[in-house]
mmCIF file of C-alpha atoms in Angstrom:
data_model
loop_
_atom_site.group_PDB
_atom_site.id
_atom_site.type_symbol
_atom_site.label_atom_id
_atom_site.label_comp_id
_atom_site.label_asym_id
_atom_site.label_seq_id
_atom_site.Cartn_x
_atom_site.Cartn_y
_atom_site.Cartn_z
ATOM 1 C CA UNK A 1 -15.358 7.677 -36.449
ATOM 2 C CA UNK A 2 -12.478 7.198 -33.667
ATOM 3 C CA UNK A 3 -12.537 10.215 -31.317
ATOM 4 C CA UNK A 4 -9.103 11.188 -29.606
ATOM 5 C CA UNK A 5 -9.061 13.561 -26.448
ATOM 6 C CA UNK A 6 -6.421 15.942 -26.146
ATOM 7 C CA UNK A 7 -5.312 18.422 -23.338
ATOM 8 C CA UNK A 8 -2.956 21.390 -23.948
ATOM 9 C CA UNK A 9 -0.769 22.454 -21.282
ATOM 10 C CA UNK A 10 1.817 25.255 -21.000
ATOM 11 C CA UNK A 11 2.855 28.591 -19.458
ATOM 12 C CA UNK A 12 1.351 31.805 -20.471
ATOM 13 C CA UNK A 13 2.033 32.988 -23.581
ATOM 14 C CA UNK A 14 3.575 29.663 -24.767
ATOM 15 C CA UNK A 15 1.054 29.698 -27.802
ATOM 16 C CA UNK A 16 -1.336 26.877 -26.791
ATOM 17 C CA UNK A 17 -4.520 28.897 -28.180
ATOM 18 C CA UNK A 18 -2.373 29.736 -31.251
ATOM 19 C CA UNK A 19 -1.284 26.246 -31.626
ATOM 20 C CA UNK A 20 -5.057 25.159 -31.629
ATOM 21 C CA UNK A 21 -6.329 28.025 -33.720
ATOM 22 C CA UNK A 22 -3.763 27.268 -36.130
ATOM 23 C CA UNK A 23 -4.722 23.306 -36.307
ATOM 24 C CA UNK A 24 -8.356 24.618 -36.928
ATOM 25 C CA UNK A 25 -7.505 27.057 -39.500
ATOM 26 C CA UNK A 26 -5.398 24.555 -41.354
ATOM 27 C CA UNK A 27 -7.739 21.808 -41.296
ATOM 28 C CA UNK A 28 -10.304 24.035 -42.670
ATOM 29 C CA UNK A 29 -12.568 23.736 -39.488
ATOM 30 C CA UNK A 30 -13.081 27.523 -38.610
ATOM 31 C CA UNK A 31 -16.360 28.795 -39.721
ATOM 32 C CA UNK A 32 -16.588 31.658 -42.119
ATOM 33 C CA UNK A 33 -17.854 34.178 -39.402
ATOM 34 C CA UNK A 34 -15.140 33.136 -36.904
ATOM 35 C CA UNK A 35 -12.454 33.577 -39.599
ATOM 36 C CA UNK A 36 -13.731 37.071 -40.390
ATOM 37 C CA UNK A 37 -13.968 38.061 -36.771
ATOM 38 C CA UNK A 38 -10.139 37.011 -36.452
ATOM 39 C CA UNK A 39 -9.150 38.934 -39.325
ATOM 40 C CA UNK A 40 -11.072 41.927 -38.188
ATOM 41 C CA UNK A 41 -9.755 41.675 -34.615
ATOM 42 C CA UNK A 42 -5.977 41.114 -35.829
ATOM 43 C CA UNK A 43 -6.275 44.181 -38.067
ATOM 44 C CA UNK A 44 -7.735 46.228 -35.313
ATOM 45 C CA UNK A 45 -4.683 45.365 -32.831
ATOM 46 C CA UNK A 46 -2.105 46.112 -35.755
ATOM 47 C CA UNK A 47 -0.970 42.812 -36.385
ATOM 48 C CA UNK A 48 0.562 41.788 -39.793
ATOM 49 C CA UNK A 49 -0.557 38.113 -39.015
ATOM 50 C CA UNK A 50 -3.838 36.191 -37.878
ATOM 51 C CA UNK A 51 -4.113 35.962 -34.151
ATOM 52 C CA UNK A 52 -5.518 32.652 -34.002
ATOM 53 C CA UNK A 53 -5.615 32.507 -30.138
ATOM 54 C CA UNK A 54 -9.018 34.626 -30.751
ATOM 55 C CA UNK A 55 -10.428 31.039 -32.007
ATOM 56 C CA UNK A 56 -10.299 29.631 -28.493
ATOM 57 C CA UNK A 57 -10.236 32.372 -25.701
ATOM 58 C CA UNK A 58 -13.988 32.592 -25.119
ATOM 59 C CA UNK A 59 -14.089 34.781 -22.071
ATOM 60 C CA UNK A 60 -13.977 38.486 -22.419
ATOM 61 C CA UNK A 61 -11.040 38.658 -19.743
ATOM 62 C CA UNK A 62 -9.126 35.947 -21.550
ATOM 63 C CA UNK A 63 -9.170 38.138 -24.961
ATOM 64 C CA UNK A 64 -8.244 41.253 -23.087
ATOM 65 C CA UNK A 65 -5.375 39.703 -21.129
ATOM 66 C CA UNK A 66 -4.136 37.209 -23.569
ATOM 67 C CA UNK A 67 -4.445 34.368 -21.325
ATOM 68 C CA UNK A 68 -6.520 31.178 -20.727
ATOM 69 C CA UNK A 69 -8.455 31.174 -17.624
ATOM 70 C CA UNK A 70 -11.217 28.447 -17.911
ATOM 71 C CA UNK A 71 -11.169 25.217 -19.842
ATOM 72 C CA UNK A 72 -12.290 25.614 -23.469
ATOM 73 C CA UNK A 73 -13.424 22.438 -25.414
ATOM 74 C CA UNK A 74 -12.834 22.510 -29.141
ATOM 75 C CA UNK A 75 -13.994 20.082 -31.524
ATOM 76 C CA UNK A 76 -12.651 19.407 -35.148
ATOM 77 C CA UNK A 77 -12.627 16.334 -37.570
ATOM 78 C CA UNK A 78 -10.367 15.022 -40.475
ATOM 79 C CA UNK A 79 -11.052 12.349 -42.652
ATOM 80 C CA UNK A 80 -9.321 9.822 -40.275
ATOM 81 C CA UNK A 81 -10.359 11.055 -36.635
ATOM 82 C CA UNK A 82 -12.636 13.437 -34.724
ATOM 83 C CA UNK A 83 -10.816 15.383 -31.755
ATOM 84 C CA UNK A 84 -11.943 16.948 -28.817
ATOM 85 C CA UNK A 85 -9.285 19.309 -27.113
ATOM 86 C CA UNK A 86 -9.332 20.839 -23.844
ATOM 87 C CA UNK A 87 -7.384 23.954 -23.908
ATOM 88 C CA UNK A 88 -6.487 24.417 -20.265
ATOM 89 C CA UNK A 89 -4.772 27.421 -18.448
ATOM 90 C CA UNK A 90 -1.295 27.515 -17.481
ATOM 91 C CA UNK A 91 -1.281 29.728 -14.520
ATOM 92 C CA UNK A 92 -0.708 28.070 -11.046
ATOM 93 C CA UNK A 93 -3.736 29.344 -9.449
ATOM 94 C CA UNK A 94 -5.552 27.613 -12.148
ATOM 95 C CA UNK A 95 -4.039 24.161 -11.631
ATOM 96 C CA UNK A 96 -7.627 22.878 -10.786
ATOM 97 C CA UNK A 97 -8.624 23.709 -14.150
ATOM 98 C CA UNK A 98 -5.799 21.911 -15.954
ATOM 99 C CA UNK A 99 -6.912 18.637 -13.838
ATOM 100 C CA UNK A 100 -10.339 18.910 -14.903
ATOM 101 C CA UNK A 101 -9.312 19.346 -18.772
ATOM 102 C CA UNK A 102 -6.611 16.529 -18.506
ATOM 103 C CA UNK A 103 -8.838 13.995 -16.516
ATOM 104 C CA UNK A 104 -10.571 12.702 -19.439
ATOM 105 C CA UNK A 105 -8.038 13.032 -22.139
ATOM 106 C CA UNK A 106 -5.821 10.318 -23.718
ATOM 107 C CA UNK A 107 -3.170 12.670 -25.298
ATOM 108 C CA UNK A 108 -1.636 15.894 -23.815
ATOM 109 C CA UNK A 109 0.497 18.505 -25.758
ATOM 110 C CA UNK A 110 2.746 20.542 -23.479
ATOM 111 C CA UNK A 111 3.983 23.514 -25.240
ATOM 112 C CA UNK A 112 7.325 24.853 -24.339
ATOM 113 C CA UNK A 113 8.648 28.446 -25.381
ATOM 114 C CA UNK A 114 11.981 27.734 -27.268
ATOM 115 C CA UNK A 115 13.417 30.955 -25.774
ATOM 116 C CA UNK A 116 12.856 29.898 -22.227
ATOM 117 C CA UNK A 117 13.155 26.018 -22.271
ATOM 118 C CA UNK A 118 11.960 23.801 -19.649
ATOM 119 C CA UNK A 119 10.768 26.088 -16.574
ATOM 120 C CA UNK A 120 8.984 25.380 -13.253
ATOM 121 C CA UNK A 121 5.579 25.235 -14.920
ATOM 122 C CA UNK A 122 6.647 22.595 -17.202
ATOM 123 C CA UNK A 123 7.418 20.154 -14.371
ATOM 124 C CA UNK A 124 4.071 20.885 -12.723
ATOM 125 C CA UNK A 125 2.136 20.326 -16.177
ATOM 126 C CA UNK A 126 3.989 17.169 -16.808
ATOM 127 C CA UNK A 127 3.578 16.092 -13.095
ATOM 128 C CA UNK A 128 -0.373 16.500 -13.557
ATOM 129 C CA UNK A 129 -0.265 14.487 -16.806
ATOM 130 C CA UNK A 130 1.753 11.817 -14.892
ATOM 131 C CA UNK A 131 -0.674 11.731 -11.955
ATOM 132 C CA UNK A 132 -3.499 11.440 -14.436
ATOM 133 C CA UNK A 133 -2.003 8.583 -16.452
ATOM 134 C CA UNK A 134 -2.554 10.403 -19.647
ATOM 135 C CA UNK A 135 -1.258 7.909 -22.264
ATOM 136 C CA UNK A 136 0.573 10.027 -24.681
ATOM 137 C CA UNK A 137 2.613 13.234 -24.376
ATOM 138 C CA UNK A 138 3.635 15.597 -27.240
ATOM 139 C CA UNK A 139 6.233 17.918 -26.368
ATOM 140 C CA UNK A 140 5.591 20.972 -28.620
ATOM 141 C CA UNK A 141 8.699 23.291 -28.620
ATOM 142 C CA UNK A 142 7.167 26.444 -29.963
ATOM 143 C CA UNK A 143 8.407 29.690 -31.178
ATOM 144 C CA UNK A 144 11.154 28.262 -33.125
ATOM 145 C CA UNK A 145 11.155 31.190 -35.264
ATOM 146 C CA UNK A 146 12.342 33.411 -32.468
ATOM 147 C CA UNK A 147 15.283 31.463 -31.840
ATOM 148 C CA UNK A 148 16.381 31.306 -35.430
ATOM 149 C CA UNK A 149 14.894 27.799 -36.164
ATOM 150 C CA UNK A 150 17.893 26.420 -34.063
ATOM 151 C CA UNK A 151 18.408 22.635 -34.071
ATOM 152 C CA UNK A 152 20.958 23.066 -31.024
ATOM 153 C CA UNK A 153 18.226 25.068 -29.117
ATOM 154 C CA UNK A 154 15.573 21.992 -29.923
ATOM 155 C CA UNK A 155 18.073 19.491 -28.784
ATOM 156 C CA UNK A 156 18.993 21.119 -25.597
ATOM 157 C CA UNK A 157 15.227 21.520 -24.604
ATOM 158 C CA UNK A 158 14.630 17.689 -25.695
ATOM 159 C CA UNK A 159 17.636 16.563 -23.499
ATOM 160 C CA UNK A 160 16.297 18.755 -20.732
ATOM 161 C CA UNK A 161 12.884 17.294 -20.856
ATOM 162 C CA UNK A 162 14.151 13.712 -21.195
ATOM 163 C CA UNK A 163 16.002 14.243 -17.791
ATOM 164 C CA UNK A 164 12.511 15.126 -16.217
ATOM 165 C CA UNK A 165 10.971 12.188 -17.889
ATOM 166 C CA UNK A 166 13.363 10.043 -16.086
ATOM 167 C CA UNK A 167 11.653 10.956 -12.812
ATOM 168 C CA UNK A 168 8.216 10.012 -14.214
ATOM 169 C CA UNK A 169 6.393 6.584 -15.080
ATOM 170 C CA UNK A 170 6.368 7.572 -18.747
ATOM 171 C CA UNK A 171 8.097 5.217 -21.037
ATOM 172 C CA UNK A 172 10.491 7.166 -23.494
ATOM 173 C CA UNK A 173 8.434 5.842 -26.644
ATOM 174 C CA UNK A 174 5.359 7.388 -25.350
ATOM 175 C CA UNK A 175 6.912 10.925 -25.421
ATOM 176 C CA UNK A 176 7.184 12.781 -28.897
ATOM 177 C CA UNK A 177 9.223 15.785 -29.369
ATOM 178 C CA UNK A 178 8.180 18.393 -32.302
ATOM 179 C CA UNK A 179 9.861 21.874 -33.029
ATOM 180 C CA UNK A 180 7.046 24.345 -33.877
ATOM 181 C CA UNK A 181 6.343 27.621 -35.173
ATOM 182 C CA UNK A 182 2.475 27.911 -34.662
ATOM 183 C CA UNK A 183 2.234 31.425 -35.822
ATOM 184 C CA UNK A 184 2.925 30.700 -39.080
ATOM 185 C CA UNK A 185 1.797 26.942 -39.118
ATOM 186 C CA UNK A 186 5.345 25.374 -39.225
ATOM 187 C CA UNK A 187 5.115 21.755 -38.243
ATOM 188 C CA UNK A 188 1.351 22.010 -37.136
ATOM 189 C CA UNK A 189 -0.257 20.655 -39.845
ATOM 190 C CA UNK A 190 2.245 21.164 -42.879
ATOM 191 C CA UNK A 191 6.001 20.730 -42.762
ATOM 192 C CA UNK A 192 8.161 23.500 -41.882
ATOM 193 C CA UNK A 193 10.467 24.494 -44.781
ATOM 194 C CA UNK A 194 12.607 26.500 -42.238
ATOM 195 C CA UNK A 195 13.433 23.354 -40.160
ATOM 196 C CA UNK A 196 14.736 21.054 -42.650
ATOM 197 C CA UNK A 197 16.970 19.063 -40.084
ATOM 198 C CA UNK A 198 13.675 18.050 -38.487
ATOM 199 C CA UNK A 199 12.614 14.676 -40.226
ATOM 200 C CA UNK A 200 9.694 13.704 -37.707
ATOM 201 C CA UNK A 201 6.055 14.215 -37.877
ATOM 202 C CA UNK A 202 3.836 17.254 -37.658
ATOM 203 C CA UNK A 203 1.491 17.688 -34.837
ATOM 204 C CA UNK A 204 -1.496 16.501 -36.948
ATOM 205 C CA UNK A 205 0.267 13.677 -38.530
ATOM 206 C CA UNK A 206 1.366 12.435 -34.914
ATOM 207 C CA UNK A 207 -1.932 12.542 -33.510
ATOM 208 C CA UNK A 208 -3.371 10.806 -36.946
ATOM 209 C CA UNK A 209 -0.999 7.931 -36.702
ATOM 210 C CA UNK A 210 -2.066 7.178 -33.014
ATOM 211 C CA UNK A 211 -3.881 3.633 -32.857
ATOM 212 C CA UNK A 212 -6.791 3.457 -30.408
ATOM 213 C CA UNK A 213 -4.794 0.662 -28.498
ATOM 214 C CA UNK A 214 -1.970 3.189 -27.891
ATOM 215 C CA UNK A 215 -4.267 5.517 -26.073
ATOM 216 C CA UNK A 216 -7.426 3.869 -24.771
ATOM 217 C CA UNK A 217 -7.429 2.355 -21.261
ATOM 218 C CA UNK A 218 -7.501 -1.508 -21.059
ATOM 219 C CA UNK A 219 -8.232 -3.267 -17.711
ATOM 220 C CA UNK A 220 -10.962 -5.007 -16.165
ATOM 221 C CA UNK A 221 -14.649 -4.577 -17.530
ATOM 222 C CA UNK A 222 -16.511 -1.967 -15.226
ATOM 223 C CA UNK A 223 -20.146 -1.403 -15.954
ATOM 224 C CA UNK A 224 -21.700 1.329 -13.641
ATOM 225 C CA UNK A 225 -25.461 1.621 -13.710
ATOM 226 C CA UNK A 226 -26.871 4.868 -14.786
ATOM 227 C CA UNK A 227 -30.564 3.811 -15.118
ATOM 228 C CA UNK A 228 -32.774 0.724 -15.124
ATOM 229 C CA UNK A 229 -34.797 0.710 -18.629
ATOM 230 C CA UNK A 230 -38.494 -0.508 -18.055
ATOM 231 C CA UNK A 231 -40.438 0.819 -21.292
ATOM 232 C CA UNK A 232 -44.058 1.639 -20.583
ATOM 233 C CA UNK A 233 -45.200 -0.082 -23.671
ATOM 234 C CA UNK A 234 -47.405 -3.159 -24.138
ATOM 235 C CA UNK A 235 -44.853 -5.175 -26.299
ATOM 236 C CA UNK A 236 -42.037 -4.551 -23.996
ATOM 237 C CA UNK A 237 -43.982 -4.970 -20.716
ATOM 238 C CA UNK A 238 -41.399 -7.649 -19.665
ATOM 239 C CA UNK A 239 -38.207 -5.691 -20.539
ATOM 240 C CA UNK A 240 -35.730 -4.957 -17.905
ATOM 241 C CA UNK A 241 -32.362 -3.587 -18.971
ATOM 242 C CA UNK A 242 -29.410 -1.793 -17.542
ATOM 243 C CA UNK A 243 -28.118 1.289 -19.135
ATOM 244 C CA UNK A 244 -24.475 2.721 -18.589
ATOM 245 C CA UNK A 245 -21.237 3.366 -20.166
ATOM 246 C CA UNK A 246 -18.824 0.310 -20.435
ATOM 247 C CA UNK A 247 -15.387 0.920 -19.087
ATOM 248 C CA UNK A 248 -12.120 -1.075 -18.939
ATOM 249 C CA UNK A 249 -12.819 -3.758 -21.223
ATOM 250 C CA UNK A 250 -15.254 -5.411 -23.456
ATOM 251 C CA UNK A 251 -18.226 -7.250 -22.264
ATOM 252 C CA UNK A 252 -20.202 -10.108 -24.368
ATOM 253 C CA UNK A 253 -23.355 -12.303 -24.165
ATOM 254 C CA UNK A 254 -22.944 -15.219 -22.188
ATOM 255 C CA UNK A 255 -20.235 -13.798 -19.748
ATOM 256 C CA UNK A 256 -20.924 -14.730 -15.963
ATOM 257 C CA UNK A 257 -21.292 -11.312 -14.095
ATOM 258 C CA UNK A 258 -21.560 -9.972 -10.390
ATOM 259 C CA UNK A 259 -23.790 -7.102 -9.447
ATOM 260 C CA UNK A 260 -22.154 -4.914 -6.688
ATOM 261 C CA UNK A 261 -22.859 -4.567 -3.878
ATOM 262 C CA UNK A 262 -25.197 -7.258 -3.672
ATOM 263 C CA UNK A 263 -22.875 -9.741 -4.870
ATOM 264 C CA UNK A 264 -25.826 -11.489 -6.856
ATOM 265 C CA UNK A 265 -24.741 -13.392 -9.879
ATOM 266 C CA UNK A 266 -26.228 -13.672 -13.412
ATOM 267 C CA UNK A 267 -24.953 -13.903 -17.049
ATOM 268 C CA UNK A 268 -25.449 -11.173 -19.616
ATOM 269 C CA UNK A 269 -28.291 -12.548 -22.104
ATOM 270 C CA UNK A 270 -28.492 -9.520 -24.490
ATOM 271 C CA UNK A 271 -26.638 -6.205 -25.210
ATOM 272 C CA UNK A 272 -28.519 -3.325 -27.068
ATOM 273 C CA UNK A 273 -27.195 -0.275 -28.554
ATOM 274 C CA UNK A 274 -30.015 1.886 -29.608
ATOM 275 C CA UNK A 275 -32.207 -0.231 -31.744
ATOM 276 C CA UNK A 276 -29.648 -2.796 -32.568
ATOM 277 C CA UNK A 277 -28.538 -6.073 -30.557
ATOM 278 C CA UNK A 278 -24.802 -7.248 -30.345
ATOM 279 C CA UNK A 279 -23.105 -10.169 -29.086
ATOM 280 C CA UNK A 280 -20.162 -7.941 -27.597
ATOM 281 C CA UNK A 281 -19.912 -4.282 -26.626
ATOM 282 C CA UNK A 282 -16.547 -2.683 -26.744
ATOM 283 C CA UNK A 283 -15.042 -0.676 -23.953
ATOM 284 C CA UNK A 284 -16.382 3.056 -23.841
ATOM 285 C CA UNK A 285 -19.908 1.805 -25.636
ATOM 286 C CA UNK A 286 -22.857 3.401 -23.988
ATOM 287 C CA UNK A 287 -25.224 0.249 -23.923
ATOM 288 C CA UNK A 288 -28.235 -1.400 -22.325
ATOM 289 C CA UNK A 289 -27.798 -5.086 -21.027
ATOM 290 C CA UNK A 290 -30.143 -7.597 -20.148
ATOM 291 C CA UNK A 291 -29.367 -10.466 -17.467
ATOM 292 C CA UNK A 292 -30.699 -14.098 -17.524
ATOM 293 C CA UNK A 293 -32.658 -13.691 -14.272
ATOM 294 C CA UNK A 294 -34.704 -11.034 -12.907
ATOM 295 C CA UNK A 295 -32.464 -9.484 -9.970
ATOM 296 C CA UNK A 296 -32.352 -6.358 -8.076
ATOM 297 C CA UNK A 297 -30.155 -3.838 -9.687
ATOM 298 C CA UNK A 298 -30.428 0.074 -9.287
ATOM 299 C CA UNK A 299 -28.500 3.138 -10.302
ATOM 300 C CA UNK A 300 -25.282 3.277 -8.444
ATOM 301 C CA UNK A 301 -24.671 -0.274 -8.684
ATOM 302 C CA UNK A 302 -22.073 -1.829 -10.762
ATOM 303 C CA UNK A 303 -21.914 -5.028 -13.035
ATOM 304 C CA UNK A 304 -18.613 -6.521 -13.252
ATOM 305 C CA UNK A 305 -17.173 -10.023 -14.593
ATOM 306 C CA UNK A 306 -17.511 -12.756 -11.740
ATOM 307 C CA UNK A 307 -13.807 -13.311 -12.087
ATOM 308 C CA UNK A 308 -12.632 -9.958 -12.167
ATOM 309 C CA UNK A 309 -14.007 -8.514 -8.668
ATOM 310 C CA UNK A 310 -12.687 -5.110 -7.568
ATOM 311 C CA UNK A 311 -11.416 -4.094 -4.061
ATOM 312 C CA UNK A 312 -14.481 -3.422 -1.478
ATOM 313 C CA UNK A 313 -13.274 -1.101 1.450
ATOM 314 C CA UNK A 314 -14.686 1.401 3.812
ATOM 315 C CA UNK A 315 -11.503 3.270 4.338
ATOM 316 C CA UNK A 316 -9.630 4.302 1.207
ATOM 317 C CA UNK A 317 -6.268 6.105 0.684
ATOM 318 C CA UNK A 318 -6.395 8.523 -1.955
ATOM 319 C CA UNK A 319 -4.423 11.544 -3.841
ATOM 320 C CA UNK A 320 -6.714 14.613 -3.798
ATOM 321 C CA UNK A 321 -6.314 17.880 -6.075
ATOM 322 C CA UNK A 322 -8.226 20.326 -3.948
ATOM 323 C CA UNK A 323 -10.316 22.787 -5.777
ATOM 324 C CA UNK A 324 -12.128 24.731 -3.246
ATOM 325 C CA UNK A 325 -11.413 28.026 -1.516
ATOM 326 C CA UNK A 326 -12.326 26.409 1.906
ATOM 327 C CA UNK A 327 -9.402 24.297 3.023
ATOM 328 C CA UNK A 328 -9.819 20.400 3.105
ATOM 329 C CA UNK A 329 -9.093 19.354 6.938
ATOM 330 C CA UNK A 330 -9.617 16.217 8.775
ATOM 331 C CA UNK A 331 -13.065 15.694 10.322
ATOM 332 C CA UNK A 332 -14.931 17.481 7.209
ATOM 333 C CA UNK A 333 -17.537 15.626 5.577
ATOM 334 C CA UNK A 334 -18.291 15.462 1.941
ATOM 335 C CA UNK A 335 -19.983 13.146 -0.481
ATOM 336 C CA UNK A 336 -17.917 11.024 -2.576
ATOM 337 C CA UNK A 337 -19.093 10.660 -6.038
ATOM 338 C CA UNK A 338 -17.673 7.437 -7.468
ATOM 339 C CA UNK A 339 -19.151 6.670 -11.046
ATOM 340 C CA UNK A 340 -22.681 6.843 -10.630
ATOM 341 C CA UNK A 341 -22.534 5.713 -6.715
ATOM 342 C CA UNK A 342 -22.611 8.448 -4.150
ATOM 343 C CA UNK A 343 -21.527 7.886 -0.668
ATOM 344 C CA UNK A 344 -21.294 9.914 2.454
ATOM 345 C CA UNK A 345 -17.638 10.369 3.722
ATOM 346 C CA UNK A 346 -15.614 12.040 6.331
ATOM 347 C CA UNK A 347 -11.957 13.233 5.858
ATOM 348 C CA UNK A 348 -9.913 11.051 8.329
ATOM 349 C CA UNK A 349 -6.488 12.499 7.780
ATOM 350 C CA UNK A 350 -4.290 14.680 5.628
ATOM 351 C CA UNK A 351 -1.034 13.381 5.285
ATOM 352 C CA UNK A 352 1.058 15.509 3.200
ATOM 353 C CA UNK A 353 1.279 18.109 0.207
ATOM 354 C CA UNK A 354 2.816 16.512 -3.043
ATOM 355 C CA UNK A 355 5.231 18.967 -4.713
ATOM 356 C CA UNK A 356 4.390 19.163 -8.522
ATOM 357 C CA UNK A 357 8.042 19.309 -9.573
ATOM 358 C CA UNK A 358 8.661 15.513 -8.615
ATOM 359 C CA UNK A 359 10.797 16.604 -5.307
ATOM 360 C CA UNK A 360 8.723 14.626 -3.111
ATOM 361 C CA UNK A 361 6.213 15.605 -0.237
ATOM 362 C CA UNK A 362 5.953 17.602 2.835
ATOM 363 C CA UNK A 363 4.043 17.043 5.669
ATOM 364 C CA UNK A 364 0.730 18.505 6.046
ATOM 365 C CA UNK A 365 -2.546 18.557 7.852
ATOM 366 C CA UNK A 366 -4.749 20.354 5.338
ATOM 367 C CA UNK A 367 -5.015 21.211 1.754
ATOM 368 C CA UNK A 368 -5.493 24.731 0.239
ATOM 369 C CA UNK A 369 -6.899 25.722 -3.406
ATOM 370 C CA UNK A 370 -4.694 24.028 -6.205
ATOM 371 C CA UNK A 371 -2.692 21.895 -3.719
ATOM 372 C CA UNK A 372 -2.375 18.217 -4.285
ATOM 373 C CA UNK A 373 -1.937 15.735 -1.528
ATOM 374 C CA UNK A 374 -2.443 12.164 0.072
ATOM 375 C CA UNK A 375 -5.758 11.898 2.262
ATOM 376 C CA UNK A 376 -7.255 9.099 3.979
ATOM 377 C CA UNK A 377 -11.039 8.962 3.640
ATOM 378 C CA UNK A 378 -13.570 6.901 5.723
ATOM 379 C CA UNK A 379 -16.898 6.144 3.943
ATOM 380 C CA UNK A 380 -20.359 5.378 5.430
ATOM 381 C CA UNK A 381 -20.840 2.275 3.086
ATOM 382 C CA UNK A 382 -18.241 0.171 1.365
ATOM 383 C CA UNK A 383 -17.109 1.155 -1.903
ATOM 384 C CA UNK A 384 -15.963 -1.121 -4.770
ATOM 385 C CA UNK A 385 -13.185 0.268 -6.698
ATOM 386 C CA UNK A 386 -9.789 -0.493 -8.329
ATOM 387 C CA UNK A 387 -6.494 1.487 -7.728
ATOM 388 C CA UNK A 388 -6.258 4.279 -10.161
ATOM 389 C CA UNK A 389 -3.065 3.053 -11.553
ATOM 390 C CA UNK A 390 -5.157 -0.327 -12.483
ATOM 391 C CA UNK A 391 -8.229 1.178 -13.890
ATOM 392 C CA UNK A 392 -8.869 5.059 -14.198
ATOM 393 C CA UNK A 393 -12.427 5.080 -14.544
ATOM 394 C CA UNK A 394 -13.115 2.902 -11.402
ATOM 395 C CA UNK A 395 -10.270 4.521 -9.189
ATOM 396 C CA UNK A 396 -11.324 8.281 -9.732
ATOM 397 C CA UNK A 397 -13.635 10.116 -7.732
ATOM 398 C CA UNK A 398 -14.899 13.679 -6.807
ATOM 399 C CA UNK A 399 -15.431 15.448 -3.396
ATOM 400 C CA UNK A 400 -18.811 16.971 -3.505
ATOM 401 C CA UNK A 401 -19.600 19.525 -0.571
ATOM 402 C CA UNK A 402 -22.699 18.621 1.060
ATOM 403 C CA UNK A 403 -23.857 22.039 1.985
ATOM 404 C CA UNK A 404 -23.325 23.877 -1.321
ATOM 405 C CA UNK A 405 -23.356 20.952 -3.761
ATOM 406 C CA UNK A 406 -20.088 22.144 -5.393
ATOM 407 C CA UNK A 407 -17.328 19.830 -6.696
ATOM 408 C CA UNK A 408 -14.594 20.676 -3.991
ATOM 409 C CA UNK A 409 -11.951 17.995 -5.115
ATOM 410 C CA UNK A 410 -10.875 15.530 -7.362
ATOM 411 C CA UNK A 411 -9.456 12.321 -6.080
ATOM 412 C CA UNK A 412 -7.416 9.168 -7.276
ATOM 413 C CA UNK A 413 -7.613 5.842 -5.033
ATOM 414 C CA UNK A 414 -4.203 4.624 -4.366
#
């Protein structure tokens, strides 16, 4: 079954958690005990409706304050698809959490309070989705029940967002606009009877209609090696396979390939998926491949098609979202974790901080927590990469603090 990864974004109290809870409730994805807990809590608070935000806010602080702090991952399925939703926080101080949640998502739902319209945080959420090259955007204009289900209000917010979209790299056909009343389920799973003027799809209908080709990345095949498979069994004593996840594009038996960084050439002889063999592996598959000749391949290497070699450099120009309380400054040393390859690196320079409202950059020499900026990095050995705009999987990396082993930043190679 197809799996669609979704991120949510929105300002405080725009209704992200309520929307997700409503999706779970209306698709009958809530367990009986969870539903009973929601009913009990809603009564205790004196609500005359079910507070579906309780379905996603897992931390005690989230439930007490009515906000989202950490990234929660929610899973549910319909007859057509399986879904993974990253419910990300809206606060500016949790920008790093939103980057984390959206980085692996193919679709983003940006919620807007119909009473407030497009605000500063909307700009930031849309900017991050544009930076991360999320394929599809759903602009969910929520709380339409609080503006008397006004078509005029909806059209004005849509026009404001379209003006914002003109500053981005998104095509208009990849941005959809849906009016919602999530608290009562209007246009979430079922059509709202209160908005007869809207003849488009509900949120679930839109998600169900998305085809894999619409949301999955297609580029050049990249196969980072996670481990070398050498079974300790007599019948497989000659077996030598290379396991990992395939990114970018398909690969098939007979393809001429090159192993990086050694530049050794070979051909794919077999492709294994668990206990079965296939002539071709689809992008996104976790597979084991065999090569025609016995060559030296190890974890951290990458297998690519010989006609599709990536860039190989020791100096890289990047965009970094900084996640550490300790500022990013020139001269600092970190590990660059790029796919399965880890390389010691030194920050050569911080060029600027990028404004998340599409207004440009301002000169800077360091990055503070939650800031995004352009950073030049020198590596101890060459990295084999693609520009993030050409191949997301092979153009992204994380910076790891060598002293604490914490993830200090997320980066995108330009």
